[in-house]
Structures are given as structure tokens and as C-alpha cells.
PDB file of C-alpha atoms in Angstrom:
ATOM      1  CA  UNK A 998      75.059 -10.311  49.849  1.00  0.00           C
ATOM      2  CA  UNK A 999      75.537 -14.024  49.449  1.00  0.00           C
ATOM      3  CA  UNK A1000      75.120 -15.307  45.874  1.00  0.00           C
ATOM      4  CA  UNK A1001      72.562 -17.745  47.234  1.00  0.00           C
ATOM      5  CA  UNK A1002      70.419 -14.797  48.395  1.00  0.00           C
ATOM      6  CA  UNK A1003      70.366 -13.338  44.882  1.00  0.00           C
ATOM      7  CA  UNK A1004      68.652 -16.508  43.773  1.00  0.00           C
ATOM      8  CA  UNK A1005      66.226 -16.352  46.656  1.00  0.00           C
ATOM      9  CA  UNK A1006      65.311 -12.660  46.222  1.00  0.00           C
ATOM     10  CA  UNK A1007      64.856 -13.025  42.453  1.00  0.00           C
ATOM     11  CA  UNK A1008      63.023 -16.364  42.730  1.00  0.00           C
ATOM     12  CA  UNK A1009      65.661 -17.633  40.365  1.00  0.00           C
ATOM     13  CA  UNK A1010      66.574 -21.123  39.321  1.00  0.00           C
ATOM     14  CA  UNK A1011      70.290 -21.891  39.672  1.00  0.00           C
ATOM     15  CA  UNK A1012      71.544 -23.495  36.451  1.00  0.00           C
ATOM     16  CA  UNK A1013      75.189 -24.009  37.357  1.00  0.00           C
ATOM     17  CA  UNK A1014      77.830 -23.149  39.916  1.00  0.00           C
ATOM     18  CA  UNK A1015      75.964 -24.430  43.010  1.00  0.00           C
ATOM     19  CA  UNK A1016      79.330 -24.894  44.712  1.00  0.00           C
ATOM     20  CA  UNK A1017      79.893 -21.117  44.692  1.00  0.00           C
ATOM     21  CA  UNK A1018      76.538 -20.057  46.184  1.00  0.00           C
ATOM     22  CA  UNK A1019      78.199 -19.319  49.503  1.00  0.00           C
ATOM     23  CA  UNK A1020      80.335 -16.570  47.930  1.00  0.00           C
ATOM     24  CA  UNK A1021      79.821 -12.901  48.838  1.00  0.00           C
ATOM     25  CA  UNK A1022      79.156 -10.148  46.284  1.00  0.00           C
ATOM     26  CA  UNK A1023      79.036  -6.423  46.951  1.00  0.00           C
ATOM     27  CA  UNK A1024      77.812  -4.774  43.755  1.00  0.00           C
ATOM     28  CA  UNK A1025      76.110  -5.555  40.462  1.00  0.00           C
ATOM     29  CA  UNK A1026      75.431  -4.150  37.021  1.00  0.00           C
ATOM     30  CA  UNK A1027      72.636  -4.589  34.520  1.00  0.00           C
ATOM     31  CA  UNK A1028      73.019  -4.330  30.760  1.00  0.00           C
ATOM     32  CA  UNK A1029      72.139  -6.038  27.498  1.00  0.00           C
ATOM     33  CA  UNK A1030      75.075  -4.283  25.853  1.00  0.00           C
ATOM     34  CA  UNK A1031      78.253  -6.254  26.488  1.00  0.00           C
ATOM     35  CA  UNK A1032      80.306  -3.398  24.986  1.00  0.00           C
ATOM     36  CA  UNK A1033      79.148  -1.210  27.859  1.00  0.00           C
ATOM     37  CA  UNK A1034      79.837  -3.884  30.447  1.00  0.00           C
ATOM     38  CA  UNK A1035      83.408  -4.111  29.142  1.00  0.00           C
ATOM     39  CA  UNK A1036      83.746  -0.322  29.183  1.00  0.00           C
ATOM     40  CA  UNK A1037      82.141   0.630  32.477  1.00  0.00           C
ATOM     41  CA  UNK A1038      82.156  -2.287  34.884  1.00  0.00           C
ATOM     42  CA  UNK A1039      84.681  -2.224  37.676  1.00  0.00           C
ATOM     43  CA  UNK A1040      84.575  -4.760  40.472  1.00  0.00           C
ATOM     44  CA  UNK A1041      80.882  -5.508  40.061  1.00  0.00           C
ATOM     45  CA  UNK A1042      80.503  -9.197  40.771  1.00  0.00           C
ATOM     46  CA  UNK A1043      77.043  -9.771  39.326  1.00  0.00           C
ATOM     47  CA  UNK A1044      75.695  -9.259  35.814  1.00  0.00           C
ATOM     48  CA  UNK A1045      71.946  -8.998  35.297  1.00  0.00           C
ATOM     49  CA  UNK A1046      71.010  -9.326  31.630  1.00  0.00           C
ATOM     50  CA  UNK A1047      68.314 -10.365  29.186  1.00  0.00           C
ATOM     51  CA  UNK A1048      70.827 -11.006  26.409  1.00  0.00           C
ATOM     52  CA  UNK A1049      71.487 -14.675  25.707  1.00  0.00           C
ATOM     53  CA  UNK A1050      74.625 -15.693  23.823  1.00  0.00           C
ATOM     54  CA  UNK A1051      78.050 -17.126  24.644  1.00  0.00           C
ATOM     55  CA  UNK A1052      79.606 -13.638  24.647  1.00  0.00           C
ATOM     56  CA  UNK A1053      77.643 -12.829  27.816  1.00  0.00           C
ATOM     57  CA  UNK A1054      79.566 -15.574  29.629  1.00  0.00           C
ATOM     58  CA  UNK A1055      82.911 -14.523  28.124  1.00  0.00           C
ATOM     59  CA  UNK A1056      82.288 -10.873  28.971  1.00  0.00           C
ATOM     60  CA  UNK A1057      81.503 -11.786  32.580  1.00  0.00           C
ATOM     61  CA  UNK A1058      84.627 -13.961  32.709  1.00  0.00           C
ATOM     62  CA  UNK A1059      86.795 -11.134  31.351  1.00  0.00           C
ATOM     63  CA  UNK A1060      85.446  -8.792  34.020  1.00  0.00           C
ATOM     64  CA  UNK A1061      86.040 -11.367  36.790  1.00  0.00           C
ATOM     65  CA  UNK A1062      82.317 -11.478  37.549  1.00  0.00           C
ATOM     66  CA  UNK A1063      81.096 -14.411  39.610  1.00  0.00           C
ATOM     67  CA  UNK A1064      77.352 -14.561  38.925  1.00  0.00           C
ATOM     68  CA  UNK A1065      75.038 -13.965  35.943  1.00  0.00           C
ATOM     69  CA  UNK A1066      71.278 -13.600  36.352  1.00  0.00           C
ATOM     70  CA  UNK A1067      69.319 -14.060  33.132  1.00  0.00           C
ATOM     71  CA  UNK A1068      66.040 -12.190  33.476  1.00  0.00           C
ATOM     72  CA  UNK A1069      62.746 -12.301  31.567  1.00  0.00           C
ATOM     73  CA  UNK A1070      62.913 -16.112  31.683  1.00  0.00           C
ATOM     74  CA  UNK A1071      65.668 -16.256  29.097  1.00  0.00           C
ATOM     75  CA  UNK A1072      67.186 -19.717  28.879  1.00  0.00           C
ATOM     76  CA  UNK A1073      70.933 -20.000  28.257  1.00  0.00           C
ATOM     77  CA  UNK A1074      72.148 -22.758  25.931  1.00  0.00           C
ATOM     78  CA  UNK A1075      74.033 -25.849  27.096  1.00  0.00           C
ATOM     79  CA  UNK A1076      77.173 -24.443  25.456  1.00  0.00           C
ATOM     80  CA  UNK A1077      76.823 -21.299  27.580  1.00  0.00           C
ATOM     81  CA  UNK A1078      76.338 -23.309  30.764  1.00  0.00           C
ATOM     82  CA  UNK A1079      79.395 -25.443  29.994  1.00  0.00           C
ATOM     83  CA  UNK A1080      81.486 -22.318  29.423  1.00  0.00           C
ATOM     84  CA  UNK A1081      80.214 -20.748  32.665  1.00  0.00           C
ATOM     85  CA  UNK A1082      81.097 -23.922  34.582  1.00  0.00           C
ATOM     86  CA  UNK A1083      84.578 -23.855  33.092  1.00  0.00           C
ATOM     87  CA  UNK A1084      84.943 -20.199  34.166  1.00  0.00           C
ATOM     88  CA  UNK A1085      83.563 -20.816  37.670  1.00  0.00           C
ATOM     89  CA  UNK A1086      80.548 -18.543  37.226  1.00  0.00           C
ATOM     90  CA  UNK A1087      77.156 -19.092  38.877  1.00  0.00           C
ATOM     91  CA  UNK A1088      74.316 -18.859  36.324  1.00  0.00           C
ATOM     92  CA  UNK A1089      70.691 -18.293  37.309  1.00  0.00           C
ATOM     93  CA  UNK A1090      67.500 -17.492  35.498  1.00  0.00           C
ATOM     94  CA  UNK A1091      64.559 -15.542  36.780  1.00  0.00           C
ATOM     95  CA  UNK A1092      61.117 -14.664  35.432  1.00  0.00           C
ATOM     96  CA  UNK A1093      61.554 -11.096  36.702  1.00  0.00           C
ATOM     97  CA  UNK A1094      62.159  -8.234  34.324  1.00  0.00           C
ATOM     98  CA  UNK A1095      65.547  -6.564  34.556  1.00  0.00           C
ATOM     99  CA  UNK A1096      64.147  -3.450  36.233  1.00  0.00           C
ATOM    100  CA  UNK A1097      62.405  -5.494  38.913  1.00  0.00           C
ATOM    101  CA  UNK A1098      65.403  -7.738  39.574  1.00  0.00           C
ATOM    102  CA  UNK A1099      67.656  -4.680  39.923  1.00  0.00           C
ATOM    103  CA  UNK A1100      65.189  -2.897  42.196  1.00  0.00           C
ATOM    104  CA  UNK A1101      64.824  -5.872  44.516  1.00  0.00           C
ATOM    105  CA  UNK A1102      68.558  -6.544  44.754  1.00  0.00           C
ATOM    106  CA  UNK A1103      69.416  -2.871  45.191  1.00  0.00           C
ATOM    107  CA  UNK A1104      66.867  -2.417  47.954  1.00  0.00           C
ATOM    108  CA  UNK A1105      68.331  -5.466  49.695  1.00  0.00           C
ATOM    109  CA  UNK A1106      71.740  -3.830  49.727  1.00  0.00           C
ATOM    110  CA  UNK A1107      73.404  -4.958  46.500  1.00  0.00           C
ATOM    111  CA  UNK A1108      74.447  -1.574  45.183  1.00  0.00           C
ATOM    112  CA  UNK A1109      75.687  -0.545  41.756  1.00  0.00           C
ATOM    113  CA  UNK A1110      79.143   0.784  42.198  1.00  0.00           C
ATOM    114  CA  UNK A1111      80.722   0.417  45.632  1.00  0.00           C
ATOM    115  CA  UNK A1112      79.912   3.872  46.913  1.00  0.00           C
ATOM    116  CA  UNK A1113      80.325   5.727  43.605  1.00  0.00           C
ATOM    117  CA  UNK A1114      77.209   6.895  41.843  1.00  0.00           C
ATOM    118  CA  UNK A1115      78.923   7.553  38.533  1.00  0.00           C
ATOM    119  CA  UNK A1116      80.816   5.341  36.115  1.00  0.00           C
ATOM    120  CA  UNK A1117      84.530   5.409  36.755  1.00  0.00           C
ATOM    121  CA  UNK A1118      87.370   4.582  34.438  1.00  0.00           C
ATOM    122  CA  UNK A1119      89.596   1.648  35.362  1.00  0.00           C
TER     123      UNK A1119
ATOM    124  CA  UNK B1280     116.191 -11.402  31.302  1.00  0.00           C
ATOM    125  CA  UNK B1281     113.755 -14.243  30.612  1.00  0.00           C
ATOM    126  CA  UNK B1282     112.976 -15.849  27.294  1.00  0.00           C
ATOM    127  CA  UNK B1283     109.788 -14.226  25.965  1.00  0.00           C
ATOM    128  CA  UNK B1284     106.749 -16.522  26.159  1.00  0.00           C
ATOM    129  CA  UNK B1285     104.642 -16.408  22.987  1.00  0.00           C
ATOM    130  CA  UNK B1286     101.132 -17.519  22.109  1.00  0.00           C
ATOM    131  CA  UNK B1287      99.565 -17.572  18.652  1.00  0.00           C
ATOM    132  CA  UNK B1288      95.867 -17.878  17.814  1.00  0.00           C
ATOM    133  CA  UNK B1289      93.897 -17.906  14.586  1.00  0.00           C
ATOM    134  CA  UNK B1290      90.649 -16.017  15.139  1.00  0.00           C
ATOM    135  CA  UNK B1291      87.796 -17.609  13.189  1.00  0.00           C
ATOM    136  CA  UNK B1292      85.777 -14.929  11.427  1.00  0.00           C
ATOM    137  CA  UNK B1293      82.860 -17.183  10.545  1.00  0.00           C
ATOM    138  CA  UNK B1294      81.672 -17.960  14.032  1.00  0.00           C
ATOM    139  CA  UNK B1295      80.610 -15.134  16.346  1.00  0.00           C
ATOM    140  CA  UNK B1296      79.921 -17.657  19.076  1.00  0.00           C
ATOM    141  CA  UNK B1297      83.586 -18.670  19.301  1.00  0.00           C
ATOM    142  CA  UNK B1298      84.928 -15.084  19.341  1.00  0.00           C
ATOM    143  CA  UNK B1299      86.859 -14.522  22.533  1.00  0.00           C
ATOM    144  CA  UNK B1300      88.116 -18.093  22.919  1.00  0.00           C
ATOM    145  CA  UNK B1301      91.723 -16.935  22.579  1.00  0.00           C
ATOM    146  CA  UNK B1302      91.241 -14.277  25.266  1.00  0.00           C
ATOM    147  CA  UNK B1303      89.832 -16.845  27.691  1.00  0.00           C
ATOM    148  CA  UNK B1304      92.907 -19.039  27.097  1.00  0.00           C
ATOM    149  CA  UNK B1305      95.285 -16.085  27.549  1.00  0.00           C
ATOM    150  CA  UNK B1306      93.549 -15.166  30.778  1.00  0.00           C
ATOM    151  CA  UNK B1307      94.223 -18.677  32.112  1.00  0.00           C
ATOM    152  CA  UNK B1308      97.834 -18.709  30.892  1.00  0.00           C
ATOM    153  CA  UNK B1309      98.606 -15.351  32.514  1.00  0.00           C
ATOM    154  CA  UNK B1310      97.075 -16.594  35.748  1.00  0.00           C
ATOM    155  CA  UNK B1311      99.356 -19.649  35.597  1.00  0.00           C
ATOM    156  CA  UNK B1312     102.320 -17.335  34.989  1.00  0.00           C
ATOM    157  CA  UNK B1313     101.418 -15.540  38.217  1.00  0.00           C
ATOM    158  CA  UNK B1314     100.486 -12.049  37.003  1.00  0.00           C
ATOM    159  CA  UNK B1315      98.321  -9.792  39.181  1.00  0.00           C
ATOM    160  CA  UNK B1316      94.531  -9.835  38.615  1.00  0.00           C
ATOM    161  CA  UNK B1317      94.619  -6.205  37.423  1.00  0.00           C
ATOM    162  CA  UNK B1318      97.181  -6.901  34.686  1.00  0.00           C
ATOM    163  CA  UNK B1319      95.407 -10.099  33.647  1.00  0.00           C
ATOM    164  CA  UNK B1320      92.104  -8.285  33.410  1.00  0.00           C
ATOM    165  CA  UNK B1321      93.496  -5.413  31.344  1.00  0.00           C
ATOM    166  CA  UNK B1322      95.263  -7.721  28.880  1.00  0.00           C
ATOM    167  CA  UNK B1323      92.304 -10.034  28.469  1.00  0.00           C
ATOM    168  CA  UNK B1324      89.709  -7.262  28.038  1.00  0.00           C
ATOM    169  CA  UNK B1325      91.830  -5.446  25.430  1.00  0.00           C
ATOM    170  CA  UNK B1326      92.417  -8.691  23.569  1.00  0.00           C
ATOM    171  CA  UNK B1327      88.772  -9.725  23.808  1.00  0.00           C
ATOM    172  CA  UNK B1328      87.589  -6.402  22.360  1.00  0.00           C
ATOM    173  CA  UNK B1329      90.127  -6.844  19.574  1.00  0.00           C
ATOM    174  CA  UNK B1330      88.980 -10.387  18.859  1.00  0.00           C
ATOM    175  CA  UNK B1331      85.359  -9.277  18.695  1.00  0.00           C
ATOM    176  CA  UNK B1332      86.347  -6.462  16.313  1.00  0.00           C
ATOM    177  CA  UNK B1333      88.180  -8.863  14.016  1.00  0.00           C
ATOM    178  CA  UNK B1334      85.155 -11.155  13.864  1.00  0.00           C
ATOM    179  CA  UNK B1335      82.655  -8.313  13.337  1.00  0.00           C
ATOM    180  CA  UNK B1336      84.623  -6.262  10.831  1.00  0.00           C
ATOM    181  CA  UNK B1337      87.427  -8.280   9.284  1.00  0.00           C
ATOM    182  CA  UNK B1338      86.284 -11.900   8.929  1.00  0.00           C
ATOM    183  CA  UNK B1339      88.788 -12.990  11.552  1.00  0.00           C
ATOM    184  CA  UNK B1340      92.559 -12.731  11.716  1.00  0.00           C
ATOM    185  CA  UNK B1341      95.470 -13.614  13.965  1.00  0.00           C
ATOM    186  CA  UNK B1342      96.274 -12.794  17.577  1.00  0.00           C
ATOM    187  CA  UNK B1343      99.797 -13.007  18.945  1.00  0.00           C
ATOM    188  CA  UNK B1344     100.637 -12.476  22.585  1.00  0.00           C
ATOM    189  CA  UNK B1345     104.208 -12.118  23.816  1.00  0.00           C
ATOM    190  CA  UNK B1346     105.085 -12.001  27.484  1.00  0.00           C
ATOM    191  CA  UNK B1347     108.289 -10.019  27.963  1.00  0.00           C
ATOM    192  CA  UNK B1348     110.115  -8.932  31.099  1.00  0.00           C
ATOM    193  CA  UNK B1349     108.602  -5.451  31.218  1.00  0.00           C
ATOM    194  CA  UNK B1350     105.336  -5.748  29.327  1.00  0.00           C
ATOM    195  CA  UNK B1351     102.832  -8.065  27.679  1.00  0.00           C
ATOM    196  CA  UNK B1352     102.341  -7.350  23.984  1.00  0.00           C
ATOM    197  CA  UNK B1353      99.218  -8.214  22.021  1.00  0.00           C
ATOM    198  CA  UNK B1354      99.344  -8.000  18.227  1.00  0.00           C
ATOM    199  CA  UNK B1355      96.074  -8.404  16.329  1.00  0.00           C
ATOM    200  CA  UNK B1356      96.328  -8.548  12.570  1.00  0.00           C
ATOM    201  CA  UNK B1357      93.659  -9.006   9.937  1.00  0.00           C
ATOM    202  CA  UNK B1358      93.142  -8.785   6.199  1.00  0.00           C
ATOM    203  CA  UNK B1359      89.873  -6.910   6.615  1.00  0.00           C
ATOM    204  CA  UNK B1360      88.633  -3.697   5.021  1.00  0.00           C
ATOM    205  CA  UNK B1361      90.937  -1.403   7.014  1.00  0.00           C
ATOM    206  CA  UNK B1362      89.862   1.662   8.986  1.00  0.00           C
ATOM    207  CA  UNK B1363      89.329   4.724   6.745  1.00  0.00           C
ATOM    208  CA  UNK B1364      89.338   7.284   9.570  1.00  0.00           C
ATOM    209  CA  UNK B1365      91.190   6.114  12.688  1.00  0.00           C
ATOM    210  CA  UNK B1366      90.464   9.284  14.661  1.00  0.00           C
ATOM    211  CA  UNK B1367      86.732   8.837  14.081  1.00  0.00           C
ATOM    212  CA  UNK B1368      86.920   5.118  14.932  1.00  0.00           C
ATOM    213  CA  UNK B1369      88.610   5.990  18.232  1.00  0.00           C
ATOM    214  CA  UNK B1370      85.699   8.213  19.277  1.00  0.00           C
ATOM    215  CA  UNK B1371      83.539   6.712  22.024  1.00  0.00           C
ATOM    216  CA  UNK B1372      80.137   5.778  20.648  1.00  0.00           C
ATOM    217  CA  UNK B1373      81.163   5.718  16.993  1.00  0.00           C
ATOM    218  CA  UNK B1374      80.487   2.362  15.378  1.00  0.00           C
ATOM    219  CA  UNK B1375      80.001   0.989  11.883  1.00  0.00           C
ATOM    220  CA  UNK B1376      78.689  -2.342  13.210  1.00  0.00           C
ATOM    221  CA  UNK B1377      75.419  -3.466  11.688  1.00  0.00           C
ATOM    222  CA  UNK B1378      72.185  -3.804  13.614  1.00  0.00           C
ATOM    223  CA  UNK B1379      72.529  -7.599  13.836  1.00  0.00           C
ATOM    224  CA  UNK B1380      75.788  -7.132  15.759  1.00  0.00           C
ATOM    225  CA  UNK B1381      74.138  -4.692  18.173  1.00  0.00           C
ATOM    226  CA  UNK B1382      71.463  -7.304  18.822  1.00  0.00           C
ATOM    227  CA  UNK B1383      74.290  -9.566  20.005  1.00  0.00           C
ATOM    228  CA  UNK B1384      75.383  -6.987  22.563  1.00  0.00           C
ATOM    229  CA  UNK B1385      78.251  -5.353  20.693  1.00  0.00           C
ATOM    230  CA  UNK B1386      78.806  -2.402  18.378  1.00  0.00           C
ATOM    231  CA  UNK B1387      78.347   0.342  20.975  1.00  0.00           C
ATOM    232  CA  UNK B1388      81.416   2.112  19.658  1.00  0.00           C
ATOM    233  CA  UNK B1389      83.460   1.356  22.772  1.00  0.00           C
ATOM    234  CA  UNK B1390      85.835  -1.312  21.438  1.00  0.00           C
ATOM    235  CA  UNK B1391      88.828   0.708  20.231  1.00  0.00           C
ATOM    236  CA  UNK B1392      88.538   3.406  22.963  1.00  0.00           C
ATOM    237  CA  UNK B1393      88.351   0.595  25.507  1.00  0.00           C
ATOM    238  CA  UNK B1394      91.437  -1.116  24.113  1.00  0.00           C
ATOM    239  CA  UNK B1395      93.323   2.147  24.467  1.00  0.00           C
ATOM    240  CA  UNK B1396      91.948   2.726  27.960  1.00  0.00           C
ATOM    241  CA  UNK B1397      93.028  -0.657  29.301  1.00  0.00           C
ATOM    242  CA  UNK B1398      96.527  -0.672  27.771  1.00  0.00           C
ATOM    243  CA  UNK B1399      99.652   1.427  28.275  1.00  0.00           C
ATOM    244  CA  UNK B1400     100.486   1.606  24.580  1.00  0.00           C
ATOM    245  CA  UNK B1401      98.417   1.151  21.440  1.00  0.00           C
ATOM    246  CA  UNK B1402      99.366   1.585  17.804  1.00  0.00           C
ATOM    247  CA  UNK B1403      97.048   1.120  14.839  1.00  0.00           C
ATOM    248  CA  UNK B1404      98.511   0.370  11.412  1.00  0.00           C
ATOM    249  CA  UNK B1405      95.741   0.203   8.863  1.00  0.00           C
ATOM    250  CA  UNK B1406      95.278   0.456   5.124  1.00  0.00           C
ATOM    251  CA  UNK B1407      91.916   0.507   3.425  1.00  0.00           C
ATOM    252  CA  UNK B1408      91.427  -2.651   1.390  1.00  0.00           C
ATOM    253  CA  UNK B1409      94.523  -4.303   2.853  1.00  0.00           C
ATOM    254  CA  UNK B1410      93.960  -4.835   6.572  1.00  0.00           C
ATOM    255  CA  UNK B1411      94.676  -3.655  10.076  1.00  0.00           C
ATOM    256  CA  UNK B1412      97.363  -4.428  12.625  1.00  0.00           C
ATOM    257  CA  UNK B1413      96.908  -3.309  16.197  1.00  0.00           C
ATOM    258  CA  UNK B1414      99.775  -3.502  18.669  1.00  0.00           C
ATOM    259  CA  UNK B1415      99.006  -3.082  22.366  1.00  0.00           C
ATOM    260  CA  UNK B1416     101.203  -3.314  25.429  1.00  0.00           C
ATOM    261  CA  UNK B1417     100.409  -3.606  29.097  1.00  0.00           C
ATOM    262  CA  UNK B1418     103.322  -2.828  31.412  1.00  0.00           C
ATOM    263  CA  UNK B1419     104.033  -5.475  34.015  1.00  0.00           C
ATOM    264  CA  UNK B1420     106.599  -3.579  36.064  1.00  0.00           C
ATOM    265  CA  UNK B1421     105.728  -0.676  38.388  1.00  0.00           C
TER     266      UNK B1421
END
């Protein structure tokens, strides 16, 4: 799925990283617990979260993720946007709830774990 | 045999928002040095978890990264409360982090297990009331 399509399907507003909207992503994860993202994510390019603090951006950067979708209309701070720009990450916000955003993206083909249905260790 | 490349960071314990800054810098430096994405990711995640731990539990500390020929070493040292039971702290899901830390997205009890998982070597030296020093290595050769 193109990153641009994530924005379209989630009726999301793109807050930064417009230049990367053409990029392709193949899987996503959803969590408000950054500890779990750091422990379980592997090659998922998109993070869907309702948590808003700078550690969300850093966690995504550490995991080489390319797009963050803030759900439930959460608004990231300017500091977060600046950090995301520096890290080359697309940031969007959507009014959808996490469950809805995940359901829509999954049904459109953005799966959770590249063919695996369980969490795998790195 | 190359000269080891070293990086030193002071990790500010007062500001949760800045936790992880050193790891972001290391990630960039390792990229410039031409390491593979897998090695860069493992080093930066392990260091990031360690930085977060130092801010949550130990009011900050120091992070030293040394790039050697065969491995990258990360040494995290703090003058925090120490870890009374290392075996318990290493258990997935065990955490002593307060509720306010969980609200920030951390304290799931995955930090130390994760640091071990992403590195090839990890040693914890800790003394209650004195501090903790964690040494981790990620091999860079086959």
C-alpha cells in the first residue's frame, strides 16, 4: 500500500513528510505501549497509536518505521513533528479510533506481520 | 586493526521527553560508518531501552559507545538505586515502573529482556544504593 493511501483510507490529515507519500509499506502495527512496539515489531513500516509524546517518534525511528498515524484526533506537538521530519517519518492524524483505522487498513491489504500471524523474535 | 571509535553521552534524568536523544545520534553515526541496517537497529534499540531505563529508574546516567573491529559495545552506567533482584528484573513483563511511566508508553517489563534479545552479550553489574552498569555488545562480523 502506498503511504498516501493510508491517509486517504483513514481520512487523515498529513502533518509532515509529504515528500515520502509515494513510498510503499507492507505491514503495520498498532499499540499505545512503546515497550511492546520495541519488543515485538519486526519490519512493520506503519505505527498506529493514540499515544502522544516524543518517545512515539523515537520508537518509530528506532524500528525503522516510515509512517505514524495518530488516531482519535490526537494532535502531536511541534517538537514531535520536527523530530519526525528530522527522522524522515510521515506523520498523519485521523479522527478514527484505533480499532477502526486498523480494520480499514487491514481489509485494504495492509496486514500485521508479513504472512506470520504470531509475534516473532528478531 | 582500526582505532576504536568512541562516543560519550550524558543522559539527562530530569527530562523524559529528551530520553533517547543519544540513541538517535548513535543510529545516525553508525549509518555514516556504513554498518548494516540490522546491526544499526539492534544497537540503537538496546541503547534506547537502556536510556529510557536510566531516565525512569536512575535519574539519568552516562552512555558510552565504542565501535571496535569485531563488535560495538554499549556501556550504560548510573548512580541509581540498583537492581535488588536481577533475575526477576530480567523476566518479561516484570516492571517496577510507576503508573505515570506506563501512561507514557513504557514500563511493560520488556526493557531488560529486550536489551538481552537484541544483543550478543549483556552483563549487568549492580549494587543496591550505589548504581548499575550494563555492558552490551553487538557483533559486527559474521
